[in-house]
CSV table of C-alpha atoms and ligand atoms in Angstrom, one decimal:
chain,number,residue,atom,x,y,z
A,1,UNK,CA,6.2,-19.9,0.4
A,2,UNK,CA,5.7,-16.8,-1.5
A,3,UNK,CA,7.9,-13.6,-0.2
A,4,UNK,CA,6.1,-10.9,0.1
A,5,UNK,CA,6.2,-7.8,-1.4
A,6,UNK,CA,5.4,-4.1,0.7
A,7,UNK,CA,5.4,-1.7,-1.7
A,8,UNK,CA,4.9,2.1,-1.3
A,9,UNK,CA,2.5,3.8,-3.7
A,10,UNK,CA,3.5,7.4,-2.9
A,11,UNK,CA,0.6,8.5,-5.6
A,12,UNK,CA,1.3,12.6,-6.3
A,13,UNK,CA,3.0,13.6,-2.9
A,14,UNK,CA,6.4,14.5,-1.6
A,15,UNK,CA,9.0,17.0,-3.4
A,16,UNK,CA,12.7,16.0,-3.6
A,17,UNK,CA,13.5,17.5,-0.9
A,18,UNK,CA,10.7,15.5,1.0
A,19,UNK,CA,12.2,12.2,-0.8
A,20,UNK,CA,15.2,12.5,0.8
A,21,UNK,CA,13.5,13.3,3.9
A,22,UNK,CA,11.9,10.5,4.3
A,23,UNK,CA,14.9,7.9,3.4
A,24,UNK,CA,16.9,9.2,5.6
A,25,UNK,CA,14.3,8.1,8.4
A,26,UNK,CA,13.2,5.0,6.7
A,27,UNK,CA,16.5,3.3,6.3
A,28,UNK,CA,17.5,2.7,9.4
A,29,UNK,CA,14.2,2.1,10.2
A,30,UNK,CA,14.2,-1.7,8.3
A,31,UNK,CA,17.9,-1.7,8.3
A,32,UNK,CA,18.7,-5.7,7.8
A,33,UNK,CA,14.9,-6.6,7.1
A,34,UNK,CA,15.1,-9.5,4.9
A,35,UNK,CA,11.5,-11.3,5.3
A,36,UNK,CA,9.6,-9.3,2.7
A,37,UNK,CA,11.1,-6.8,-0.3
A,38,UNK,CA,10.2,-3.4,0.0
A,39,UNK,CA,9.4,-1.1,-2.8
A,40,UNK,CA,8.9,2.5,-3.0
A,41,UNK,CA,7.2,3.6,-5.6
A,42,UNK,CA,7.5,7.7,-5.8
A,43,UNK,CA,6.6,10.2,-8.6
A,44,UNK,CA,9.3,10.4,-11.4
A,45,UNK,CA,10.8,13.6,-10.3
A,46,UNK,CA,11.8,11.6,-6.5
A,47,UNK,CA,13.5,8.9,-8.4
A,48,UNK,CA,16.6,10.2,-8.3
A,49,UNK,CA,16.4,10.9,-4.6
A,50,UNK,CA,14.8,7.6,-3.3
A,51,UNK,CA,16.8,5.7,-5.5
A,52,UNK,CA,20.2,7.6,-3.6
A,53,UNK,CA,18.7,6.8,-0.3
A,54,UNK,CA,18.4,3.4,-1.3
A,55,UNK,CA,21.6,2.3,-2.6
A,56,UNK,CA,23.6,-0.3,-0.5
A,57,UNK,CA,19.9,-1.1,1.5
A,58,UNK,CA,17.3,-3.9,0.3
A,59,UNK,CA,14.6,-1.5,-0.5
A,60,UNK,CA,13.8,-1.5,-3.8
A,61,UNK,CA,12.2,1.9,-6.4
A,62,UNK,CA,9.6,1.5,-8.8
A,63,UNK,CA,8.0,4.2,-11.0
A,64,UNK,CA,3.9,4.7,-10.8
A,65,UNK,CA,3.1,4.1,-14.9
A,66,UNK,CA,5.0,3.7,-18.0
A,67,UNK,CA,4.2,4.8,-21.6
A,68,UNK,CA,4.4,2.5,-24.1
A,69,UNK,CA,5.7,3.8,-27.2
A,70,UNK,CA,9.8,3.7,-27.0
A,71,UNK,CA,10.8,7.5,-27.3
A,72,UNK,CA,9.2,9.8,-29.7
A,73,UNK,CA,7.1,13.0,-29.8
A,74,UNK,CA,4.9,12.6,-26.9
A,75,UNK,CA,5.3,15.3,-24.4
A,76,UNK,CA,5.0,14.7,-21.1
A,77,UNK,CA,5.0,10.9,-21.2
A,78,UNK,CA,7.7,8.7,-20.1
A,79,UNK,CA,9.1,5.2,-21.4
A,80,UNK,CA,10.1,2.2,-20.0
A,81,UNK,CA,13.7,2.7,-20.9
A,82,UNK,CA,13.8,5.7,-18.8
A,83,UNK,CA,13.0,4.4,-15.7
A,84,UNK,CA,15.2,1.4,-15.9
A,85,UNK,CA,17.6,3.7,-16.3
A,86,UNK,CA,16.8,6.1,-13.7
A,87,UNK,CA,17.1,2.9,-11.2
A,88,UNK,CA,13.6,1.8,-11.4
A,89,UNK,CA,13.0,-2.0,-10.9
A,90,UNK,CA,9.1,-1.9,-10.5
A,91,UNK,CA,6.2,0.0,-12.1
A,92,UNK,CA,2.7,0.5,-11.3
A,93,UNK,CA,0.5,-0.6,-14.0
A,94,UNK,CA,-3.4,0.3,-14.4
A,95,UNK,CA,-4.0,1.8,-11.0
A,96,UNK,CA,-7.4,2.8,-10.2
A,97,UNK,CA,-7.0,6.5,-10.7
A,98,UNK,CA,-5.0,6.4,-14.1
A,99,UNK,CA,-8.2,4.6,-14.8
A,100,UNK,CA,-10.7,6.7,-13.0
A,101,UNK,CA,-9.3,10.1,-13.7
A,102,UNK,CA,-6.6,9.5,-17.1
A,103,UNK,CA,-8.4,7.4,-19.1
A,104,UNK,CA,-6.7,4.3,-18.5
A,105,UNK,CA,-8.8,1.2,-19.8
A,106,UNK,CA,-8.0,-2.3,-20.2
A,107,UNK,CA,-6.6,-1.9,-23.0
A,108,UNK,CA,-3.9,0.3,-22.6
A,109,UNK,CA,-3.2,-1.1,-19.9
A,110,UNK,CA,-2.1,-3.9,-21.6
A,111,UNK,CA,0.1,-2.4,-24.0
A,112,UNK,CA,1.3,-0.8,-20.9
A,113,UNK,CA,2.3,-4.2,-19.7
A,114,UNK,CA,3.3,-5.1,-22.4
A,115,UNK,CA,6.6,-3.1,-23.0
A,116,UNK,CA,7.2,-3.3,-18.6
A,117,UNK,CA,7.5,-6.7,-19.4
A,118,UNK,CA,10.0,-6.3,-22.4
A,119,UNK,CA,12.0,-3.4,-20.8
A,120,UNK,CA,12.9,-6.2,-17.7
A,121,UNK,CA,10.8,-3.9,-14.9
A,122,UNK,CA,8.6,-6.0,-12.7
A,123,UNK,CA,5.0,-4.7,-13.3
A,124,UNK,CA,2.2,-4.3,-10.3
A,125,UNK,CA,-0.5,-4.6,-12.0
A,126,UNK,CA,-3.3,-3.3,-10.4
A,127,UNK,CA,-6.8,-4.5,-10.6
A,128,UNK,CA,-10.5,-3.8,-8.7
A,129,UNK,CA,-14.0,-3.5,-8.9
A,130,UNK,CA,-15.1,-0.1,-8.0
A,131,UNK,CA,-18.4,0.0,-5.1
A,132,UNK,CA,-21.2,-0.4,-7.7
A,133,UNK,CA,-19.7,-3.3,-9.1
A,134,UNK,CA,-19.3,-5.7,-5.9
A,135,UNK,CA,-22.9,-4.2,-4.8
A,136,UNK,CA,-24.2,-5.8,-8.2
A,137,UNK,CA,-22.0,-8.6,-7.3
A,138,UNK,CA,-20.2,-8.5,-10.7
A,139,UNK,CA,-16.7,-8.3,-8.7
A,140,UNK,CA,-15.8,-11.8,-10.0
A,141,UNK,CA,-16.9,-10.9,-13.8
A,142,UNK,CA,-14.7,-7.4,-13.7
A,143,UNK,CA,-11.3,-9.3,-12.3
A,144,UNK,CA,-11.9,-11.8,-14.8
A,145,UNK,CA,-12.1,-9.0,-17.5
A,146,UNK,CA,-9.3,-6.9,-16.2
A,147,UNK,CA,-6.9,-9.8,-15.7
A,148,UNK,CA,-7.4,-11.4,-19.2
A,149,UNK,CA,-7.2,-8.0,-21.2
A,150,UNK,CA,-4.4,-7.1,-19.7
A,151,UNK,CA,-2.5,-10.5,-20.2
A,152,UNK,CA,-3.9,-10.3,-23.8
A,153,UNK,CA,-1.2,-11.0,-26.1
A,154,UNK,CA,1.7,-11.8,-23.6
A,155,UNK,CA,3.6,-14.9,-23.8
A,156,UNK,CA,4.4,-16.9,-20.4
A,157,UNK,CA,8.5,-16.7,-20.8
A,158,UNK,CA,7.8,-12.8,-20.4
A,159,UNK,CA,5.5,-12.8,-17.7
A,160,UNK,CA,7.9,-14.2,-14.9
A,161,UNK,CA,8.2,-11.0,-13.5
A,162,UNK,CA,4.6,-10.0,-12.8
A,163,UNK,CA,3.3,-9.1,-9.9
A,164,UNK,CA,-0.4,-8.3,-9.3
A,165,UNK,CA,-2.4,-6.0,-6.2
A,166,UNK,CA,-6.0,-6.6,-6.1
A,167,UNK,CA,-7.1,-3.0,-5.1
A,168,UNK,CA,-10.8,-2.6,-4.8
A,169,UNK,CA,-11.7,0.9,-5.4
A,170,UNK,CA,-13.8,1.3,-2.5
A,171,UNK,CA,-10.9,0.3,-0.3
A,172,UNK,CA,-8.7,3.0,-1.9
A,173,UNK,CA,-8.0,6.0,0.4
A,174,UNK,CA,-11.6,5.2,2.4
A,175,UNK,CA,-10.2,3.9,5.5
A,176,UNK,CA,-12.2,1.0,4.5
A,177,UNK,CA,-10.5,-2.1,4.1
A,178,UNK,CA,-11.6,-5.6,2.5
A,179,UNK,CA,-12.3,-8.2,5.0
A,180,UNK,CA,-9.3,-11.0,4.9
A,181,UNK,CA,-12.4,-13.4,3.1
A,182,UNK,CA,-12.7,-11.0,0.5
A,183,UNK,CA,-9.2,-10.5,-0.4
A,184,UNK,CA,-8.7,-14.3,-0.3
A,185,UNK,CA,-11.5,-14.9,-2.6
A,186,UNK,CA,-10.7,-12.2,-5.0
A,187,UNK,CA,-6.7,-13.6,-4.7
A,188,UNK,CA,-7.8,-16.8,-6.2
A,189,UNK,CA,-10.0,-15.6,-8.6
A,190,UNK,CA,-7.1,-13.6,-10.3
A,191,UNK,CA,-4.5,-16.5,-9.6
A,192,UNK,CA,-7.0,-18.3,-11.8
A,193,UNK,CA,-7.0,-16.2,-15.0
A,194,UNK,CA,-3.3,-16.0,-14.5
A,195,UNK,CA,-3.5,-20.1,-14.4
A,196,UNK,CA,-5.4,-19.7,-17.5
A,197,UNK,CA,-3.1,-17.1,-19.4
A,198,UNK,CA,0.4,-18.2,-18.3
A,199,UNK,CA,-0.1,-22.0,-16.8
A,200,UNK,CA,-0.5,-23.4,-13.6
A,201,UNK,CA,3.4,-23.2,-12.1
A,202,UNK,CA,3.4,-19.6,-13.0
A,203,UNK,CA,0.4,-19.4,-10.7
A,204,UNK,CA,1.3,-20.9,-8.2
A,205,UNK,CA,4.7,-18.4,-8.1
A,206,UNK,CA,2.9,-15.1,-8.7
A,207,UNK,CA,2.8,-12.5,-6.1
A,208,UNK,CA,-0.7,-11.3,-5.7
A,209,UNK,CA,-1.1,-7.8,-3.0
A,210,UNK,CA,-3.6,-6.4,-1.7
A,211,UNK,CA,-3.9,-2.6,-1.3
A,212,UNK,CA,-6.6,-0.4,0.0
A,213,UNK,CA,-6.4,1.5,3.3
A,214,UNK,CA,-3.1,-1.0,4.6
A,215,UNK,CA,-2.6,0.9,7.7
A,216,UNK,CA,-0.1,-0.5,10.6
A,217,UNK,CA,-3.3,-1.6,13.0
A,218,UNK,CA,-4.2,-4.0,9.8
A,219,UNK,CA,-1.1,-4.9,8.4
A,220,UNK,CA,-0.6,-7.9,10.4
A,221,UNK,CA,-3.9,-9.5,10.1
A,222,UNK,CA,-4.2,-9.1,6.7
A,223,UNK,CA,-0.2,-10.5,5.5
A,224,UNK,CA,-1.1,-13.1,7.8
A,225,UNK,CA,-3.4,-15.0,5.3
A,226,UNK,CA,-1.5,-17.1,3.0
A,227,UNK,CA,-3.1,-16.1,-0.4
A,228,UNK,CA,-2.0,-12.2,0.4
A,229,UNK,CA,1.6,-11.6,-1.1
A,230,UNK,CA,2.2,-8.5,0.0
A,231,UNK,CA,0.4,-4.9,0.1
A,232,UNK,CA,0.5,-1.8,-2.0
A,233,UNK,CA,0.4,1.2,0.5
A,234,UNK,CA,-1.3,4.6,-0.2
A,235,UNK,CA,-1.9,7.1,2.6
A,236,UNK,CA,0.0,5.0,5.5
A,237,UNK,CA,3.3,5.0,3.3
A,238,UNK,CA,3.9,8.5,3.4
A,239,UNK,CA,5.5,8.7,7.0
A,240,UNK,CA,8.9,6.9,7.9
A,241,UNK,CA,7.1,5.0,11.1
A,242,UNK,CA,4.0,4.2,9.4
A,243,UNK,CA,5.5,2.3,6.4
A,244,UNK,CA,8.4,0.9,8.5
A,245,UNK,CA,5.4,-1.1,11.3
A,246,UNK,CA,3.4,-2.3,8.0
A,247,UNK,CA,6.6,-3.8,6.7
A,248,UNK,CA,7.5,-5.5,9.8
A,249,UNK,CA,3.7,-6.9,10.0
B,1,LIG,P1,-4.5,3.7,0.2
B,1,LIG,O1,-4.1,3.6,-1.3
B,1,LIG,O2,-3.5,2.8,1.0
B,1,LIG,O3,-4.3,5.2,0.5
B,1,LIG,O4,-5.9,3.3,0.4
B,1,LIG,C1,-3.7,2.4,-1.9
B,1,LIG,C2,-3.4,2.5,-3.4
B,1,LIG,O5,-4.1,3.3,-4.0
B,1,LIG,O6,-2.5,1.9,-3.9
C-alpha cells in the first residue's frame, strides 16, 4: 500500500496574514491524522507563516517552483537551497500554468527536477494533456513525452523521492473532474515511463496524484481507487473546512 499524499496547491492567493489564518483553523482540524501526509504548498512569501503553523503537527510545506541555477544574478528567481532552508520539504514542478502562462517546457522542467532532486526536496511533478490534446486522443503520446523529458538525465538513486500528479488541464479550475477510468489509465501510463526511466520497484513505490477540481463531494470516490496516490488541491484548498473533509476522504 501506497500512502497517500493531499497536498495543497495554494497557486497566487493568501497574504501572510491569511497564512496564518488559515493554520490556525486547519490544525486542529486534522490534529492526529496519520492515514495520508498533508502538504501545503503556499507562495514563497507564506512560508514562513505556514511553516510556523505547522511545527510540532504532521502537515508538511512545499514551495510551488524552484530555479535551477544555485544562486547568482537572477532577480526574482529562487533556488532550491532557499526553500530547504526556509522549511520547505516539497516543490511543485512543471505545473500547468508555469507552462501555460511562464514558459515552462519540458525541458526546463527537467533541469528544474533536476536540482529538487539534488537539494533533497521531494518534487510533485506535474503532468497533463491540455483539452485539444485528449479530443485528438494524443493524451497517451503527451504523458509519454512529458514524463521522459523530464526524467531525462536523472539517475534512479536520485529519484526516490519523486512524486508525480497527473493534472489534465481541462480539469484545472473547471469544476470538471476526470472520471476515476481516466485517471486510472493515465496513472499507469505514467507509472510506466517511470518503469522505464528508474526500474520497475521504483514504480511500483511512486506516488502518482491526481489534481483537477478535488473538491470534498469527490474526494472520496476518487482516493478510493487504488492507482490514485493522493490529490493536488487548487480552488477547494483555500478554506480550513474544505481542505480538512478532502483529507479525511
Ligand atoms: P484546482 O487546481 O483544484 O483548482 O482544479 C488544481 C491544480 O492546479 O493543482
Amino acid at each position: 500500500m501506497r500512502k497517500k499524499i493531499i497536498a495543497a496547491n495554494w497557486k497566487m492567493y493568501k497574504t501572510p496574514a491569511e497564512a496564518r489564518e488559515f493554520m490556525e483553523k486547519f490544525v486542529p482540524l486534522v490534529a492526529g491524522h496519520e492515514r495520508d501526509e498533508i502538504v501545503i504548498c503556499p507562495p514563497y512569501v507564506d512560508i514562513a507563516a505556514v511553516v510556523d503553523g505547522a511545527k510540532g503537527t504532521n502537515i508538511k510545506v512545499g514551495a510551488q517552483d524552484v530555479y535551477w541555477e544555485k544562486e547568482g544574478a537572477y532577480t526574482g528567481q529562487i533556488s532550491p537551497a532557499m526553500v530547504v532552508g526556509a522549511g520547505c520539504e516539497f516543490v511543485i514542478i512543471g505545473h500547468s500554468e508555469r507552462r501555460q502562462y511562464f514558459g515552462e517546457t519540458d525541458d526546463t522542467v527537467n533541469r528544474r527536477l533536476e536540482v529538487a532532486l539534488e537539494a533533497g526536496l521531494r518534487p510533485i511533478l506535474c503532468v497533463g494533456e491540455v483539452l485539444e490534446e485528449r479530443e485528438a486522443n494524443i493524451t497517451e503520446d503527451v504523458l509519454r513525452r512529458q514524463c521522459s523529458r523530464a526524467f531525462r538525465g536523472i539517475g534512479s538513486n536520485k529519484a526516490a523521492k519523486l512524486s508525480i500528479a497527473y493534472e489534465p488541464v481541462w480539469a484545472i479550475g473547471t469544476g470538471k473532474t476526470a472520471t476515476p477510468k481516466i485517471a486510472a489509465d493515465a496513472h499507469s501510463i505514467i507509472r510506466e515511463e517511470a518503469a522505464h526511466a528508474f526500474g520497475g520497484e521504483f514504480a511500483q513505490k511512486l506516488r502518482i496524484l491526481y489534481g483537477g477540481s478535488v473538491k470534498p463531494e469527490n474526494a472520496s470516490e476518487l482516493m478510493a481507487q487504488e492507482e490514485i496516490d493522493g490529490a493536488l488541491v487548487g480552488g477547494a484548498s483555500l478554506k480550513p473546512d474544505s481542505f480538512a473533509k478532502i483529507v479525511k476522504w
